[in-house]
């Protein structure tokens, strides 16, 4: 089966390219590998008009995804999520063109479904049988569901204090759950120690090249939903950074395909005040981020003290002319309430964080009245309802 992509170092360090018919995780230099496609070939066989009547999932973009022609993906209907015009919240903030892309409507309630649909599809096609990942919560739930759908086995490793709904949802889908003292970085170390001798296929964030491929479809969808143009701003709650890396990759690929010519969006990363390694690195002009000590936040997806793709996120933020800022947990919960009451959208604290960031950028005059803004609500409220408890 011919593949129209190969794997290249994201730095690039000079090693490679690597054959996508073989299993690869990180590059020899220790940095992420990314899939690079033969756009000349793909452009000759694919067009925007082919999307009319296409699949109502992220697999509508299958020619740009890591799957051989004629092979079916492991899918639960992920992606092609709605882009809501947030007119009430927009009016509160003096914006006519405020939109929310609601990733809570994905299988297992978060955008992690996109990455896992792509990664599990590719791992299955490469012959993997047991897949493992460390997770702050949502990635584990998505991995559990997609391996179940594929008839494969999953082992997930989460911090011991993860909220109960995440653990139960993983078990519901048959995953073996290990709770680890510490944070996602500790979970990653233990998962690798256990899995390496047994040949488990590691799907840690950006330690394999295909979760980013699933996540880039958020960019493809935003472009298509805007009639093949970009909004001025995309605000994204950033933990491991695959979302930002994926959306920036989509900007590049859609230009290579010739489907979009206008200015790219400015990308803004939002992190938690209690764990903001990328914001700190952005502010001090560093190319990589120093690990954050004592990370704490109610937004599990943002409790990522160190990210192997830090360099790629920082590069994307700078190249896009965007930025990075942190918000407090209280501001995130206010943001959840604003999305809930003003738009009927059930947001995770990570989604609430984008509203908090938008308020800051409006107050500072950075985002203008006429700018188009997309907030990514990366997950749903239901697994985090305890953060809405009234004070005891
Ligand atoms: C994982 C997660 C994030 C962070 O996403 P990255 O793309 O890894 O930066 C944000 N929000 C939610 C709800 C998550 O589960």
XYZ file of C-alpha atoms and ligand atoms in Angstrom:
407
model
C 0.000 0.000 0.000
C 1.644 3.256 -1.011
C 1.916 6.083 1.470
C 2.168 9.674 0.295
C 4.097 10.913 3.306
C 7.387 10.366 5.094
C 8.679 11.401 8.501
C 11.009 14.333 9.006
C 12.713 15.822 12.036
C 10.829 18.899 13.222
C 14.010 20.820 14.133
C 15.299 19.770 11.460
C 18.570 18.274 12.737
C 19.716 16.754 9.442
C 18.783 13.121 10.216
C 16.207 11.401 8.015
C 13.822 11.519 6.272
C 12.438 8.288 7.712
C 10.251 5.731 5.961
C 6.677 5.864 7.259
C 6.279 2.123 6.656
C 8.439 1.539 9.745
C 7.675 2.392 13.373
C 9.385 5.607 14.484
C 8.919 7.636 17.612
C 11.283 10.562 18.288
C 14.011 11.630 15.921
C 17.581 10.547 16.725
C 18.154 14.030 18.162
C 15.351 13.474 20.709
C 12.911 15.916 19.129
C 9.512 15.156 17.495
C 9.133 13.768 14.000
C 6.421 15.201 11.770
C 4.682 13.710 8.734
C 5.505 15.489 5.447
C 3.275 14.795 2.478
C 3.785 14.796 -1.251
C 1.528 17.798 -1.916
C 2.133 17.726 -5.674
C 0.705 14.221 -5.863
C -2.110 14.925 -3.396
C -3.012 18.216 -5.090
C -3.417 16.421 -8.423
C -5.901 13.924 -6.943
C -7.850 16.040 -4.473
C -9.761 19.320 -4.533
C -11.925 21.435 -2.259
C -14.992 20.483 -4.264
C -14.391 16.816 -3.381
C -15.291 17.805 0.189
C -18.901 18.610 -0.708
C -20.824 15.642 0.603
C -17.640 14.326 2.235
C -17.529 12.465 5.534
C -18.841 14.429 8.472
C -15.765 13.666 10.536
C -12.099 14.702 10.391
C -11.592 11.885 7.868
C -13.149 14.155 5.228
C -9.474 15.204 4.883
C -8.207 11.617 4.532
C -5.798 12.397 1.642
C -3.940 14.693 4.071
C -3.930 12.155 6.914
C -1.580 9.261 7.770
C -3.490 6.425 6.175
C -2.928 4.391 3.033
C -5.444 4.741 0.206
C -8.248 2.191 0.401
C -7.775 1.507 4.131
C -10.549 2.388 6.616
C -9.669 4.514 9.676
C -10.383 3.693 13.316
C -13.183 6.193 13.784
C -15.905 7.050 16.290
C -17.122 10.129 14.424
C -14.450 12.572 15.683
C -14.066 16.055 14.296
C -16.206 18.203 11.962
C -17.351 19.916 15.150
C -19.532 23.022 14.983
C -18.139 26.543 14.917
C -20.684 28.570 16.882
C -21.099 32.312 16.439
C -20.886 33.419 20.076
C -23.041 36.513 19.638
C -24.062 36.966 23.291
C -20.591 36.555 24.751
C -19.247 38.565 21.817
C -21.607 41.444 22.653
C -20.371 41.385 26.280
C -16.814 41.745 24.987
C -17.564 44.220 22.194
C -16.819 41.699 19.423
C -19.104 41.005 16.468
C -17.024 38.154 15.133
C -16.446 35.874 18.094
C -16.700 32.125 17.471
C -16.334 29.018 19.590
C -15.225 25.751 18.037
C -16.807 23.195 20.315
C -14.475 20.236 20.684
C -16.496 18.987 23.668
C -18.762 17.312 21.112
C -16.068 14.807 20.184
C -16.118 11.164 21.375
C -14.966 11.080 25.051
C -15.674 14.831 25.240
C -12.426 16.330 24.058
C -10.322 17.126 21.011
C -7.949 14.332 22.112
C -10.234 12.064 20.063
C -8.801 13.525 16.848
C -5.226 12.725 17.734
C -6.026 9.254 18.950
C -8.150 8.395 15.915
C -5.143 9.174 13.698
C -2.509 7.612 15.986
C -4.441 4.404 16.684
C -5.237 4.027 12.976
C -1.565 4.298 12.072
C -0.371 2.126 14.999
C -2.841 -0.597 13.945
C -1.631 -0.410 10.341
C 1.980 -0.692 11.578
C 1.081 -3.881 13.453
C 1.062 -2.586 17.046
C -1.152 -4.498 19.486
C -0.608 -2.835 22.894
C -0.644 0.958 23.056
C 0.359 3.014 26.080
C 0.287 6.660 27.079
C 0.782 8.902 30.068
C -2.044 11.389 30.372
C -3.400 14.193 32.507
C -6.850 12.711 31.813
C -8.465 13.240 28.427
C -5.779 11.612 26.291
C -6.146 8.419 28.319
C -9.925 8.380 27.829
C -9.540 8.853 24.082
C -6.808 6.228 23.784
C -8.982 3.754 25.716
C -11.968 4.327 23.423
C -10.023 4.129 20.148
C -8.053 1.028 21.076
C -11.364 -0.582 22.070
C -12.807 0.347 18.675
C -9.735 -1.110 16.948
C -9.718 -4.327 18.996
C -6.336 -3.433 20.530
C -5.117 -3.216 24.142
C -4.367 0.002 26.030
C -2.360 0.828 29.151
C -2.789 4.330 30.538
C -0.795 6.120 33.245
C -2.273 9.117 35.058
C -1.433 11.223 38.133
C -3.001 9.697 41.245
C -5.069 12.824 41.941
C -6.798 12.803 38.527
C -10.560 13.306 38.836
C -12.591 10.089 39.153
C -14.588 10.444 35.896
C -11.380 10.143 33.861
C -10.428 6.890 35.590
C -13.920 5.413 35.228
C -14.176 6.348 31.560
C -10.842 4.624 30.801
C -12.015 1.508 32.618
C -15.337 1.638 30.788
C -13.386 1.209 27.554
C -11.298 -1.624 28.954
C -7.995 0.194 29.511
C -5.613 -0.935 32.225
C -5.196 2.133 34.442
C -2.077 2.826 36.510
C -2.134 5.774 38.915
C 1.222 7.377 39.508
C 2.559 9.617 42.282
C 3.425 12.908 40.635
C 2.525 14.592 37.359
C 2.132 13.602 33.693
C 5.905 13.790 33.243
C 6.347 11.169 36.022
C 3.586 9.074 34.451
C 5.467 9.244 31.158
C 8.677 7.992 32.709
C 6.944 5.034 34.386
C 4.953 4.154 31.256
C 8.161 4.084 29.213
C 10.003 1.979 31.815
C 7.224 -0.621 31.868
C 6.440 -0.559 28.174
C 9.867 -0.524 26.538
C 10.863 -4.108 27.462
C 7.414 -5.369 26.431
C 7.322 -3.601 23.073
C 4.288 -1.396 23.801
C 3.665 1.283 21.199
C 4.074 4.618 23.011
C 1.535 7.283 22.010
C 2.800 10.027 24.360
C 2.194 13.566 23.115
C 4.525 14.329 20.171
C 6.640 11.234 20.927
C 4.962 9.669 17.930
C 4.174 11.723 14.824
C 0.465 11.017 14.286
C -1.532 12.594 17.113
C -0.471 15.971 15.715
C -1.860 14.847 12.349
C -5.290 14.279 13.862
C -5.151 17.594 15.673
C -4.203 19.569 12.579
C -7.708 18.830 11.283
C -8.959 21.512 13.702
C -7.118 23.953 11.437
C -8.513 22.429 8.247
C -12.029 22.661 9.683
C -11.705 26.264 10.868
C -10.484 27.224 7.380
C -13.307 25.353 5.660
C -15.933 26.726 8.070
C -14.676 30.262 7.324
C -15.101 29.640 3.583
C -11.357 28.935 3.073
C -10.040 31.946 4.910
C -8.615 32.471 8.411
C -9.908 34.446 11.381
C -7.466 37.047 12.717
C -6.986 35.168 16.017
C -7.145 31.619 17.350
C -6.927 31.242 21.141
C -5.889 27.815 22.343
C -5.386 26.337 25.849
C -1.946 24.794 25.650
C -0.491 21.884 27.599
C 1.709 19.538 25.561
C 1.203 21.759 22.533
C -0.009 19.374 19.832
C -3.021 21.568 19.138
C -0.921 24.644 18.349
C 1.625 22.613 16.390
C -1.175 20.929 14.437
C -3.060 24.119 13.584
C 0.147 25.836 12.416
C 0.935 22.789 10.283
C -2.535 23.052 8.734
C -1.808 26.683 7.793
C 1.282 25.583 5.919
C -0.336 22.585 4.225
C -3.396 24.489 3.018
C -1.034 27.002 1.403
C 0.943 24.186 -0.228
C -2.326 22.833 -1.610
C -3.181 26.331 -2.835
C -6.507 26.268 -1.003
C -5.825 29.425 1.035
C -3.781 32.479 0.160
C -4.734 35.175 2.721
C -2.911 36.068 5.935
C -2.553 33.322 8.526
C -4.204 33.593 11.955
C -2.291 34.821 14.976
C -2.071 31.950 17.455
C -2.350 32.596 21.179
C -1.457 29.976 23.786
C -3.203 30.178 27.140
C -1.692 28.421 30.133
C -2.550 28.246 33.836
C -0.919 30.683 36.252
C 0.111 27.605 38.268
C 1.826 25.932 35.292
C 2.980 28.232 32.513
C 6.359 27.053 31.186
C 5.638 28.092 27.591
C 4.398 31.551 28.566
C 7.560 32.126 30.596
C 9.744 30.994 27.699
C 7.797 33.143 25.247
C 8.172 36.218 27.466
C 11.902 35.740 28.005
C 12.587 35.043 24.336
C 13.801 31.473 24.863
C 13.568 28.798 22.133
C 12.786 26.030 24.635
C 11.017 26.008 28.002
C 12.487 25.323 31.451
C 10.304 22.731 33.291
C 7.791 24.304 35.714
C 8.188 23.405 39.402
C 5.180 22.439 41.552
C 2.614 22.623 38.749
C -0.926 23.097 40.032
C -4.194 23.960 38.251
C -7.762 22.657 38.079
C -7.339 22.395 34.300
C -5.860 18.893 34.053
C -5.006 19.313 30.380
C -2.809 22.303 31.226
C -0.924 20.601 34.051
C 2.036 19.797 31.813
C 5.292 21.059 33.388
C 7.514 20.129 30.423
C 6.695 19.417 26.781
C 8.911 17.653 24.235
C 7.426 19.924 21.551
C 8.099 23.188 23.430
C 10.339 24.465 20.646
C 7.666 23.853 18.000
C 4.974 25.640 19.987
C 7.182 28.677 20.633
C 8.161 28.819 16.991
C 4.518 28.681 15.848
C 3.431 31.412 18.281
C 6.248 33.719 17.131
C 5.942 33.028 13.411
C 2.199 33.664 13.565
C 2.636 37.021 15.308
C 0.579 35.708 18.209
C 1.415 35.382 21.876
C 1.152 33.523 25.150
C -0.445 34.412 28.446
C -1.504 32.754 31.659
C -4.760 33.023 33.591
C -5.725 31.978 37.115
C -7.938 29.026 37.967
C -10.616 31.438 39.245
C -10.585 33.243 35.896
C -10.950 29.906 34.073
C -13.979 28.968 36.143
C -15.486 32.418 35.408
C -14.849 31.677 31.737
C -16.647 28.316 32.032
C -19.627 30.134 33.569
C -19.612 32.758 30.805
C -19.686 30.081 28.075
C -22.332 28.158 29.999
C -24.682 31.059 30.706
C -24.196 33.217 27.634
C -23.767 30.558 24.948
C -25.146 27.272 26.312
C -21.742 25.680 25.835
C -20.468 23.244 28.469
C -16.756 23.979 28.702
C -13.870 22.388 30.546
C -11.718 24.812 32.577
C -9.308 24.739 29.611
C -12.104 26.135 27.416
C -12.927 28.693 30.114
C -9.277 29.755 30.022
C -9.673 30.974 26.444
C -12.431 33.379 27.522
C -10.234 34.670 30.338
C -7.371 35.200 27.900
C -9.663 36.984 25.470
C -10.765 39.391 28.231
C -7.120 40.277 28.906
C -6.364 40.777 25.218
C -9.438 42.999 24.830
C -8.543 45.063 27.915
C -5.024 45.551 26.576
C -6.414 46.624 23.182
C -4.475 43.830 21.462
C -7.585 42.367 19.827
C -9.578 44.989 17.918
C -13.381 45.428 17.711
C -13.569 44.124 14.153
C -11.201 41.166 14.540
C -12.466 37.633 13.981
C -11.627 35.448 16.977
C -11.976 31.691 17.423
C -11.867 30.197 20.909
C -11.141 26.478 21.077
C -13.300 24.795 23.681
C -11.054 21.759 23.853
C -13.169 19.722 26.277
C -16.558 19.451 27.968
C -17.636 20.478 31.483
C -18.987 17.161 32.710
C -15.763 15.530 33.899
C -14.838 18.675 35.854
C -18.105 19.580 37.597
C -16.401 19.628 41.012
C -14.696 22.910 40.092
C -18.167 24.477 40.027
C -18.996 23.388 43.586
C -19.977 26.316 45.796
C -17.348 27.033 48.469
C -17.947 24.810 51.548
C -4.877 17.919 26.529
C -5.778 19.074 26.680
C -5.345 20.375 26.388
C -3.928 20.685 25.962
O -3.751 20.324 24.644
P -2.360 20.291 23.872
O -2.738 20.285 22.448
O -1.663 19.056 24.304
O -1.603 21.505 24.247
C -6.283 21.401 26.449
N -7.550 21.172 26.829
C -8.008 19.939 27.150
C -9.413 19.776 27.580
C -7.130 18.854 27.081
O -7.576 17.628 27.370
